[in-house]
PDB file of C-alpha atoms in Angstrom:
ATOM      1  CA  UNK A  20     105.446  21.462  75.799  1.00  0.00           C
ATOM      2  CA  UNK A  21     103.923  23.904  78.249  1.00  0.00           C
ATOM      3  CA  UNK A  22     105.184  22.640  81.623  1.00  0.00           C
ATOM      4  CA  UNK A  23     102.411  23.335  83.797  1.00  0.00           C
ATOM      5  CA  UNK A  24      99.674  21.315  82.602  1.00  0.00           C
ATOM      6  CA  UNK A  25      98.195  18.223  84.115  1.00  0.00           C
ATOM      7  CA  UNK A  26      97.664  16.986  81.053  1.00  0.00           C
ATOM      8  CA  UNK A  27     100.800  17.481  79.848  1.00  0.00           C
ATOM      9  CA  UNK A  28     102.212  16.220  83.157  1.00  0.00           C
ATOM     10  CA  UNK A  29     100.813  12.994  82.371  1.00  0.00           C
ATOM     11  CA  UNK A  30     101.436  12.315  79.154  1.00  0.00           C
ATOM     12  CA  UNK A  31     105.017  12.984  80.342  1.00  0.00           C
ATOM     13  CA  UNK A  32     104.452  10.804  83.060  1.00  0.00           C
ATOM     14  CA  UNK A  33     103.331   7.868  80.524  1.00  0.00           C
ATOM     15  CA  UNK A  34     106.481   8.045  78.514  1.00  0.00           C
ATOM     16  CA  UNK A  35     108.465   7.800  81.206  1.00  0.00           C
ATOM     17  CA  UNK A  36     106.401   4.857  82.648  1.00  0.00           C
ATOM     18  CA  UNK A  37     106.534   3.107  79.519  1.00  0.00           C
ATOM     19  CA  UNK A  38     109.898   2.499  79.964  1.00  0.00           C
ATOM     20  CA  UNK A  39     110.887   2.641  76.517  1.00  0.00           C
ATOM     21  CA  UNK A  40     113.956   5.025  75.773  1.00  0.00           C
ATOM     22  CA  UNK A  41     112.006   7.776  77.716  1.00  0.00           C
ATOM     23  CA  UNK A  42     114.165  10.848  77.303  1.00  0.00           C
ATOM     24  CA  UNK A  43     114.339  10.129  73.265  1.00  0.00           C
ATOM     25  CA  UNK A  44     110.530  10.016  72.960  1.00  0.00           C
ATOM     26  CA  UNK A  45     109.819  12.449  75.198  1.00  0.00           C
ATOM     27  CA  UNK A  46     112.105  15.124  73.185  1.00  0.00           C
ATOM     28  CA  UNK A  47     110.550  14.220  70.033  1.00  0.00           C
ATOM     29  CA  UNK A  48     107.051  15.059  71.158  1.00  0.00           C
ATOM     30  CA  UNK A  49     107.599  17.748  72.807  1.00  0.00           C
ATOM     31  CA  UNK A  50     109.775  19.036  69.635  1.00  0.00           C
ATOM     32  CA  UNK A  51     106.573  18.425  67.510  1.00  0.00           C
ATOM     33  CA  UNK A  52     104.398  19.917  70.241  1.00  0.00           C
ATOM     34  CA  UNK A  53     105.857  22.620  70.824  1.00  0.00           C
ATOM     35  CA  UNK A  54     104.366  25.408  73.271  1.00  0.00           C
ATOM     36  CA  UNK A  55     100.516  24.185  72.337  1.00  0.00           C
ATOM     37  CA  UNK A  56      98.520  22.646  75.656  1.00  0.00           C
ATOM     38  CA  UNK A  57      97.587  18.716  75.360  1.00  0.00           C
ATOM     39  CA  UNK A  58      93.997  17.954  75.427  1.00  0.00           C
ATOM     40  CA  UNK A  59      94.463  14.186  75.103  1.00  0.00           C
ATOM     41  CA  UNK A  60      97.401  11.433  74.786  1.00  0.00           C
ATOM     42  CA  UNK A  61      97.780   7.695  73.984  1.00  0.00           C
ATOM     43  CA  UNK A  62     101.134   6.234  74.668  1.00  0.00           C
ATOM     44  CA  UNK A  63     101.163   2.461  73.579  1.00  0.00           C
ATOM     45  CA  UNK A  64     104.588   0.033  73.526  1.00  0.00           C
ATOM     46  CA  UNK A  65     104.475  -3.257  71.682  1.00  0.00           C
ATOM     47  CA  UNK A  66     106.484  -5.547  71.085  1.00  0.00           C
ATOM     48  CA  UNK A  67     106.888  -8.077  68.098  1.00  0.00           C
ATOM     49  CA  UNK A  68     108.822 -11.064  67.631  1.00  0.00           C
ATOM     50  CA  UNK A  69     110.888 -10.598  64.088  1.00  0.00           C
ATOM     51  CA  UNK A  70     112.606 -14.329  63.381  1.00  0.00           C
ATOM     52  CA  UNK A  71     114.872 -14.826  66.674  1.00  0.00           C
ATOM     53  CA  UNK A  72     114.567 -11.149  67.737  1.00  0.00           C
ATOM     54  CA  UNK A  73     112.224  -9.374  69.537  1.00  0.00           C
ATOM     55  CA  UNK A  74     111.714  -5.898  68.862  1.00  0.00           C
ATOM     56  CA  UNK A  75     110.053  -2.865  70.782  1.00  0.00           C
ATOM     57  CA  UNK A  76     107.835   0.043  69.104  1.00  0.00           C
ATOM     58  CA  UNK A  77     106.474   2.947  70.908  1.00  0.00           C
ATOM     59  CA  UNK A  78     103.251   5.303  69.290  1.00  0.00           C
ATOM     60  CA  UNK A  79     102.782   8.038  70.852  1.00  0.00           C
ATOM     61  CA  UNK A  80      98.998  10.418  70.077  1.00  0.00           C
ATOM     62  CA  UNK A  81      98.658  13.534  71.009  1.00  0.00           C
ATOM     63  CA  UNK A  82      95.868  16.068  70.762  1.00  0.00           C
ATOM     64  CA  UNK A  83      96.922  19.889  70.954  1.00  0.00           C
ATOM     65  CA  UNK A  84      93.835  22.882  70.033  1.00  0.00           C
ATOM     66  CA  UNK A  85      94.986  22.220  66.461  1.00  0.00           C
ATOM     67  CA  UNK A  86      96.591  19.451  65.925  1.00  0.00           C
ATOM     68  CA  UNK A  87      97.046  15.764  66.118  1.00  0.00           C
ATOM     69  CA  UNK A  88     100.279  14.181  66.476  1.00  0.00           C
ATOM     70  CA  UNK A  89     101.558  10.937  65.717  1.00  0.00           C
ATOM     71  CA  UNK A  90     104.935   9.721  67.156  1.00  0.00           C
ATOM     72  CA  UNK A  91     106.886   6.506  66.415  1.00  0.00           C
ATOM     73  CA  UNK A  92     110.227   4.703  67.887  1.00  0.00           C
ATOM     74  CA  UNK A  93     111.484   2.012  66.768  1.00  0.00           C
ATOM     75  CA  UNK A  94     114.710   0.247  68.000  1.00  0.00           C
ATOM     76  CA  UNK A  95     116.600  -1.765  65.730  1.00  0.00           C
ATOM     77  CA  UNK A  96     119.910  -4.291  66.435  1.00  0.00           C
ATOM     78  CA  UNK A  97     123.513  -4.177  65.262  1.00  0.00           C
ATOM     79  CA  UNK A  98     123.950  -4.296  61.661  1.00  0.00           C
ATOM     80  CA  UNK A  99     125.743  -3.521  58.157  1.00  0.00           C
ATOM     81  CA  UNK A 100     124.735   0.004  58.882  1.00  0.00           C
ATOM     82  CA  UNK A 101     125.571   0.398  62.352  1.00  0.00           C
ATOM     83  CA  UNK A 102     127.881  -1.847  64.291  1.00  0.00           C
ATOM     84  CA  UNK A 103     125.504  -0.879  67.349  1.00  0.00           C
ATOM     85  CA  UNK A 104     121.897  -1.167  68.142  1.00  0.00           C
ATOM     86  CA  UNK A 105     119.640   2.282  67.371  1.00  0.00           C
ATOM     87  CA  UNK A 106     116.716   3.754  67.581  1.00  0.00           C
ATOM     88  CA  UNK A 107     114.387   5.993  64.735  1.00  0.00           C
ATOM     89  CA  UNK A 108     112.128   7.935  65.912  1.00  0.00           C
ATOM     90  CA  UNK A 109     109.420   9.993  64.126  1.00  0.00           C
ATOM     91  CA  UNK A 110     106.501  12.997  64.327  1.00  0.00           C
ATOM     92  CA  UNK A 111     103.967  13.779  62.047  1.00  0.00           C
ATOM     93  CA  UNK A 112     101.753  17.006  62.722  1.00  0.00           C
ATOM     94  CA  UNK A 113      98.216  16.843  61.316  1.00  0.00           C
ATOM     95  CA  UNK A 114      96.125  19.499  61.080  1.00  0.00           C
ATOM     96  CA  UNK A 115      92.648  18.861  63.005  1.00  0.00           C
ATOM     97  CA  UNK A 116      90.586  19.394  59.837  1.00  0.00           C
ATOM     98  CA  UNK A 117      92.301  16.509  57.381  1.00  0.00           C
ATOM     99  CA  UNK A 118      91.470  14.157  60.239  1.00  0.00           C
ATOM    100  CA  UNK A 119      88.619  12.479  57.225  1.00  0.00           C
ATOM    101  CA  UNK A 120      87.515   8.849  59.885  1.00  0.00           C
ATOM    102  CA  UNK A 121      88.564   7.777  63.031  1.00  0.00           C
ATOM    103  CA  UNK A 122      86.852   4.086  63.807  1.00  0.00           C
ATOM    104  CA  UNK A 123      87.177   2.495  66.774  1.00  0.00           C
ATOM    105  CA  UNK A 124      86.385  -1.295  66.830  1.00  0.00           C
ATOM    106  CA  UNK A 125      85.413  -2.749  70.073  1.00  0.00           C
ATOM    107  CA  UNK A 126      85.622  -6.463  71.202  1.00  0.00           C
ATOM    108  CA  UNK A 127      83.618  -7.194  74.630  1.00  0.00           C
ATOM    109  CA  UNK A 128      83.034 -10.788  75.998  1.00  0.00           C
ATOM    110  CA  UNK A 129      79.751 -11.761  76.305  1.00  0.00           C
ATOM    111  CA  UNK A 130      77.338  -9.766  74.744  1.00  0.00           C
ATOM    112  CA  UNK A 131      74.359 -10.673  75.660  1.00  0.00           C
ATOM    113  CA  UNK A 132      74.603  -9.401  79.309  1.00  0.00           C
ATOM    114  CA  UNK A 133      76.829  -6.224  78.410  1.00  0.00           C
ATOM    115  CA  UNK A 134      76.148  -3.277  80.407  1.00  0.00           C
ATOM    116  CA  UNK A 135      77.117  -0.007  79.625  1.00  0.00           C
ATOM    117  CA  UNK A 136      80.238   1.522  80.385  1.00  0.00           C
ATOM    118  CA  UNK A 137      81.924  -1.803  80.697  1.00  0.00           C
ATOM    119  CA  UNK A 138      85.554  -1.770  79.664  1.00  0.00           C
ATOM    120  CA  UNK A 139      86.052  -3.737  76.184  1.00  0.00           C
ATOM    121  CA  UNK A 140      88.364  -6.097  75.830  1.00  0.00           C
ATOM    122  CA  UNK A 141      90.690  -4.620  73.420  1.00  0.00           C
ATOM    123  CA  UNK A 142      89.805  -1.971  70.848  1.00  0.00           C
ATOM    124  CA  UNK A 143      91.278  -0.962  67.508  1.00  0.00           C
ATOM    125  CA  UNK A 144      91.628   2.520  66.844  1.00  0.00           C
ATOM    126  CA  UNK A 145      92.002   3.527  62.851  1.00  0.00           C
ATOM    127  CA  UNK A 146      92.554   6.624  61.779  1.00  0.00           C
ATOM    128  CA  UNK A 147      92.421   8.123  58.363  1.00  0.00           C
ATOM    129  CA  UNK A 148      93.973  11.530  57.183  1.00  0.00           C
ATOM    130  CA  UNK A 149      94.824  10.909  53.575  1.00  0.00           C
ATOM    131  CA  UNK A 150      98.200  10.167  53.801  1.00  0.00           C
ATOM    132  CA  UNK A 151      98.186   6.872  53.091  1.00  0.00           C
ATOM    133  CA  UNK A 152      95.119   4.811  51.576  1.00  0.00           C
ATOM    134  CA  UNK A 153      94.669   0.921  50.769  1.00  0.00           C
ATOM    135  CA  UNK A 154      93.217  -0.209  47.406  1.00  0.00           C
ATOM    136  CA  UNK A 155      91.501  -3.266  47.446  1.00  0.00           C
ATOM    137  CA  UNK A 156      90.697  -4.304  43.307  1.00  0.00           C
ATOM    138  CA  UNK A 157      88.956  -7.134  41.807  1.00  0.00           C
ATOM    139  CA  UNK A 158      87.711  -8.496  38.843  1.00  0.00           C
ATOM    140  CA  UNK A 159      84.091  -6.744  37.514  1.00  0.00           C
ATOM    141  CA  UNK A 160      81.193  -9.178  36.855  1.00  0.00           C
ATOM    142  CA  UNK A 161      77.780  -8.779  35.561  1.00  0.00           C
ATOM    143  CA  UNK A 162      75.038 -10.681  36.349  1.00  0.00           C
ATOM    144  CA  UNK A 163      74.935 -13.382  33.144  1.00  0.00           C
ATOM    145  CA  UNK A 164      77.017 -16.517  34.421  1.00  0.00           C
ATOM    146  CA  UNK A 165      77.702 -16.860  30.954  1.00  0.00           C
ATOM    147  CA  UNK A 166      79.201 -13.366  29.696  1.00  0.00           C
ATOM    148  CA  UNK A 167      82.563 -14.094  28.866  1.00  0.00           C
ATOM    149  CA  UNK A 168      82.834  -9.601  28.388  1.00  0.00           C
ATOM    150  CA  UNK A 169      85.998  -7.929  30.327  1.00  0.00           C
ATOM    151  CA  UNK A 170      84.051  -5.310  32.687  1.00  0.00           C
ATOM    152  CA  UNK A 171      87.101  -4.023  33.880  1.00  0.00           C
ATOM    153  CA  UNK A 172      87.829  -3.693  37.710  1.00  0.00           C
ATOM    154  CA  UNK A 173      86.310  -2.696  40.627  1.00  0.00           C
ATOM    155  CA  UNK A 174      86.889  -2.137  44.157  1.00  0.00           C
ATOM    156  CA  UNK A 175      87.318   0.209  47.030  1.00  0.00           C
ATOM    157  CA  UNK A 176      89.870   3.197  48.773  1.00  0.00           C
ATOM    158  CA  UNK A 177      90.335   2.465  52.292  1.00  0.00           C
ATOM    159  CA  UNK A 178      92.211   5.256  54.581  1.00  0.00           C
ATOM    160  CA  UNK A 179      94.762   3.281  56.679  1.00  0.00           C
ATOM    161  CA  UNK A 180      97.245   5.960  57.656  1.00  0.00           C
ATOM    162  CA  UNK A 181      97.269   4.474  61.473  1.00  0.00           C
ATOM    163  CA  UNK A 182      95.860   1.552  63.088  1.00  0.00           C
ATOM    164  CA  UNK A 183      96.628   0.775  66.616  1.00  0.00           C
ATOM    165  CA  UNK A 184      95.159  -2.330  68.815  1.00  0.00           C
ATOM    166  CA  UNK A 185      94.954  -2.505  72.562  1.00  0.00           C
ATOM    167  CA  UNK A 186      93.865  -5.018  74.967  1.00  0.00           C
ATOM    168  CA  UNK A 187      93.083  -5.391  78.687  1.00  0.00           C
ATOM    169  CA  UNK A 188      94.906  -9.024  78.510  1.00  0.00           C
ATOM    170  CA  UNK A 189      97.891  -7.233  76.994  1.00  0.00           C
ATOM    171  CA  UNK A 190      97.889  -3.869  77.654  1.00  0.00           C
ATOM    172  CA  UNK A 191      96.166  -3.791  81.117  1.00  0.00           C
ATOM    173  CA  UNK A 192      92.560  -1.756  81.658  1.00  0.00           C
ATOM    174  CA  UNK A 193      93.690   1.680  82.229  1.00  0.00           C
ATOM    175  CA  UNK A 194      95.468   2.085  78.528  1.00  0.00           C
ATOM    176  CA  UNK A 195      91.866   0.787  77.255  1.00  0.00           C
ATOM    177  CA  UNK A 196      90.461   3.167  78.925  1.00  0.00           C
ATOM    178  CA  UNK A 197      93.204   6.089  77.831  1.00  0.00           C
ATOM    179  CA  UNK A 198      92.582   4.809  74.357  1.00  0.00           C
ATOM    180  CA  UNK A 199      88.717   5.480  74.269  1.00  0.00           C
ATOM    181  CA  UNK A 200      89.269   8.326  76.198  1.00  0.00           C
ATOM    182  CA  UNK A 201      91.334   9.686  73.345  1.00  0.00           C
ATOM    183  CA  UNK A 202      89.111   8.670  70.795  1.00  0.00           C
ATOM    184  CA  UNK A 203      86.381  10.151  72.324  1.00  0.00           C
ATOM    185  CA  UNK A 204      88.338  13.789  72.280  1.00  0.00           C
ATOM    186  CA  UNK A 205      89.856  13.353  68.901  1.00  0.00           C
ATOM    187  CA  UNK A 206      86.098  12.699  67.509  1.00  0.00           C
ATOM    188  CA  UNK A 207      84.646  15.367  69.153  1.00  0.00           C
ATOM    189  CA  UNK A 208      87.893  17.621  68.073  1.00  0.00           C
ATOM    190  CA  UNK A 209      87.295  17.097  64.303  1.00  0.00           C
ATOM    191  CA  UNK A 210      83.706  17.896  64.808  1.00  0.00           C
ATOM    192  CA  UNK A 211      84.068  20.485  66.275  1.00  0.00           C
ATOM    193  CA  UNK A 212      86.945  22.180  62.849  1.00  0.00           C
ATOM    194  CA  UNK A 213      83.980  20.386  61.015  1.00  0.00           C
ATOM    195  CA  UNK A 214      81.317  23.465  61.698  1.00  0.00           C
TER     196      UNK A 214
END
């Protein structure tokens, strides 16, 4: 990762703040990133509650000129693989132009008197590169309450390949903000390899 930009200052700055095995996650990006400036950067930690552990997870997004890249850690405990705890981490490098939807859903409290630019409450960022797609099937019908025919199946393709929830309540404000903020510049990105 080129050292001198702010951008890139922060999003170092972000890993490190998220407190979650910072020097592992930080080489991993910057592996996948390699000498290409970051435009824009999401670093989100959650944590889950697996039967009487708890568990953390770190995503990492990053938007270079060309790219978008997904990171994941995951820590795991003790067990018939490892007689200590460990950690997997992962990249994925996605070229700008198989980027096919990015939706962001937005929750705000009381509609009725929103004004703009008021933070949401949480948001749910899904994006959709092909990699991995959910099929939803059902029966077929026709019309005739009595046709007793088999019309086969129908149903839909839904690209799922990352989906990724933040909230003010749990997250705080400012990674809201960070996460519409790289929304914003990953949607404009793809338009932009779109022309």
């Amino acid at each position: 990762m080129a050292k001198t930009s702010t951008t890139t200052q922060g999003l170092r700055a972000a890993i490190e703040r998220s407190g979650y095995y910072p020097a592992l996650v930080a080489e991993a990006v910057e592996a996948a990133v390699g000498g290409e400036p970051v435009r824009s950067y999401l670093v989100h930690q959650e944590t889950t509650f697996d039967q009487n552990e708890v568990r953390r997870h770190v995503t990492v997004l990053v938007l270079t000129d060309n790219r978008f890249i997904v990171s994941h850690t995951d820590e795991q405990a003790a067990d018939t693989t490892s007689p200590t705890p460990y950690a997997t981490t992962s990249t994925e490098s996605v070229k700008l132009g198989r980027i096919s939807s990015i939706v962001v859903s937005r929750v705000v409290a009381n509609p009725e008197s929103y004004k703009p630019g008021t933070l949401p409450r949480e948001i749910v960022l899904t994006i959709g590169w092909g990699a991995v797609a959910r099929l939803d099937l059902e029966p077929a019908a026709c019309g005739d309450p009595n046709c007793e025919a088999d019309h086969g199946y129908t149903g839909s393709s839904t690209a799922d390949d990352l989906s990724l929830r933040v909230s003010e309540a749990g997250d705080g404000p400012e990674t809201v903000r960070q996460a519409l903020t790289f929304a914003q510049a990953l949607s404009e990105a793809t338009a932009d390899t779109a022309r």
